Amino acid sequence: MTQDNEGPRDLTRTMRLLWRTDGAATRGPKPALDVDRIVTAAIEIADADGLAGLSMRKVADRLGVGTMSLYTYVPAKAELVSLMLDTVDGEGVLPHTVAGSWRAKTESWAREDWSFYHRHEWMLHASGRHPLGPNTMRRFDSALRSLADTGLPEDEIVANADVIDTYIRGMARRSVDFRQREASTGVSEDQWWAEHGPMLETHLTGDRFPAVRRVHDAGAFTSDIDSFEYGLQRILDGIEGRIRTLG
Amino acid sequence: MTQDNEGPRDLTRTMRLLWRTDGAATRGPKPALDVDRIVTAAIEIADADGLAGLSMRKVADRLGVGTMSLYTYVPAKAELVSLMLDTVDGEGVLPHTVAGSWRAKTESWAREDWSFYHRHEWMLHASGRHPLGPNTMRRFDSALRSLADTGLPEDEIVANADVIDTYIRGMARRSVDFRQREASTGVSEDQWWAEHGPMLETHLTGDRFPAVRRVHDAGAFTSDIDSFEYGLQRILDGIEGRIRTLG
DNA sequence: TCCTAACTCAGTACGGCGTACGGGATTGAG
DNA sequence: CTCAATCCCGTACGCCGTACTGAGTTAGGA
């Protein structure tokens, strides 16, 4: 049961591709392509059209080769996505290189990843089942180094890294989904409320959703509070409290 | 650009379906089906085979009707998923009905949703672009009510609800992805390390990933710390700190 | 030098998907 | 009774990932 977007099937082969531990072939014709060119082309397509707009045929067309030629370099689409993810993880500033306290480093990490996910929105729609490549590992390592100054036990450092990363991804996805909904329906939030507001009002004015109604009347939905920053500060506050407790 | 899994196209129609504001037809043959039966069948399939295993043909087969008959009741697959999401959101305990402080209510909410997402894993793989239905709205309302006792300003209550919900979803997704990776490759984490460990060791023993290496040697990866609970407590601690600051 | 194993390249084809279209059957309103 | 509204659904189209197959190319070993 349950495969959804699925990850790669043949893990051994994928690991070799990710970590570049496969030796070059000796015999046979000179390859006209290489894995990197395929991955680069695929990333360009995904940046423009999303993961759903990425197909093997489109990648091949962009590179001017037959579709099936790609399979000489990459076992299947899932493995290609694994490579795309790791490649893109090679971008950007590593948080542990930023000056300042663990908190400053972590804030930098969060904001960096936030804009990073907005630059490659498709990453948020990829399955979480892809194996770790070297660049992803490098980012993870950097995150752990950023949190080392907390002085927390190692297992709590790992837990905090997981929690912060999950938070960033989740909020970025929320933001991206929101933007894409406006873009794909061509309906702005204002237009939407103008159209469906009256029907919802019927429900809101009843006692079915009292808290939503109260919060709505208080104007909280149009508040310019930045949820991402707000929640980030709450999490960092919580970690600081933990440090004090243990210290 | 960018559509990926996409949400519904015709929002007006979808809203009518979600909020059941379409009147019954008068003329024409008696319908053999209704929206609820279609949605129920689709949920059963998705629970068993994931979103990728859900197809209009399979839903129709399960109901013993022609594929295209479904389109009499539902405009398209995206709208069906919207209905599935809202239907499933009708399950479970609403957090504001739980006894105790806002913190107790929120913990209950988090743990409830955690097991909820593990019961319907496909929800985590659905696009976030589906419009709100009544059951989802009800859960949101309940979340806001749970946080009302914090005494925080309304806009911060909304922000906290967003943050907590995002955190729960994100951690649940991480957990589900992990489980599914084991299930789909048939390779347990132990087996995986036995197979790829040696290759990774080569990298780990170098100075490329010092923090990962240190944390690994400390046994933090095999620690039985519960990241979900740990992070939840950090977030709730952070909110408590905020309450004290403002109070 | 030549043979042949190893390798690249890609056309064809298969089974799956969502769904547009159109036609036949059925019903209640006028 | 008529006819518009509505249901049911077979057929077909254009996508998708990729298995299979075979033709062409290269370099190592004899």
Short mmCIF file of C-alpha atoms (C1' of nucleotides) in Angstrom, two decimals, chain A residues 25 27 29 31-32 65-66 68-69 72-73, chain C residues 4-14:
data_model
loop_
_atom_site.label_atom_id
_atom_site.label_comp_id
_atom_site.label_asym_id
_atom_site.label_seq_id
_atom_site.Cartn_x
_atom_site.Cartn_y
_atom_site.Cartn_z
CA ALA A 25 32.67 3.75 -18.57
CA ARG A 27 34.12 1.05 -23.73
CA PRO A 29 30.63 5.49 -27.67
CA PRO A 31 28.32 9.94 -24.07
CA ALA A 32 26.72 13.00 -25.60
CA VAL A 65 17.74 14.06 -27.48
CA GLY A 66 15.30 11.19 -27.61
CA MET A 68 14.61 7.16 -23.86
CA SER A 69 18.20 8.35 -24.02
CA THR A 72 20.97 5.66 -20.04
CA TYR A 73 22.01 8.15 -17.38
"C1'" DT C 4 33.59 -8.66 -29.74
"C1'" DA C 5 31.91 -7.10 -25.30
"C1'" DA C 6 30.37 -2.94 -23.44
"C1'" DC C 7 28.11 0.89 -24.09
"C1'" DT C 8 25.10 4.86 -26.18
"C1'" DC C 9 21.06 6.25 -28.52
"C1'" DA C 10 16.27 6.12 -29.61
"C1'" DG C 11 11.85 4.38 -32.11
"C1'" DT C 12 7.90 1.81 -31.06
"C1'" DA C 13 4.57 0.32 -28.08
"C1'" DC C 14 1.90 -0.68 -23.78
#
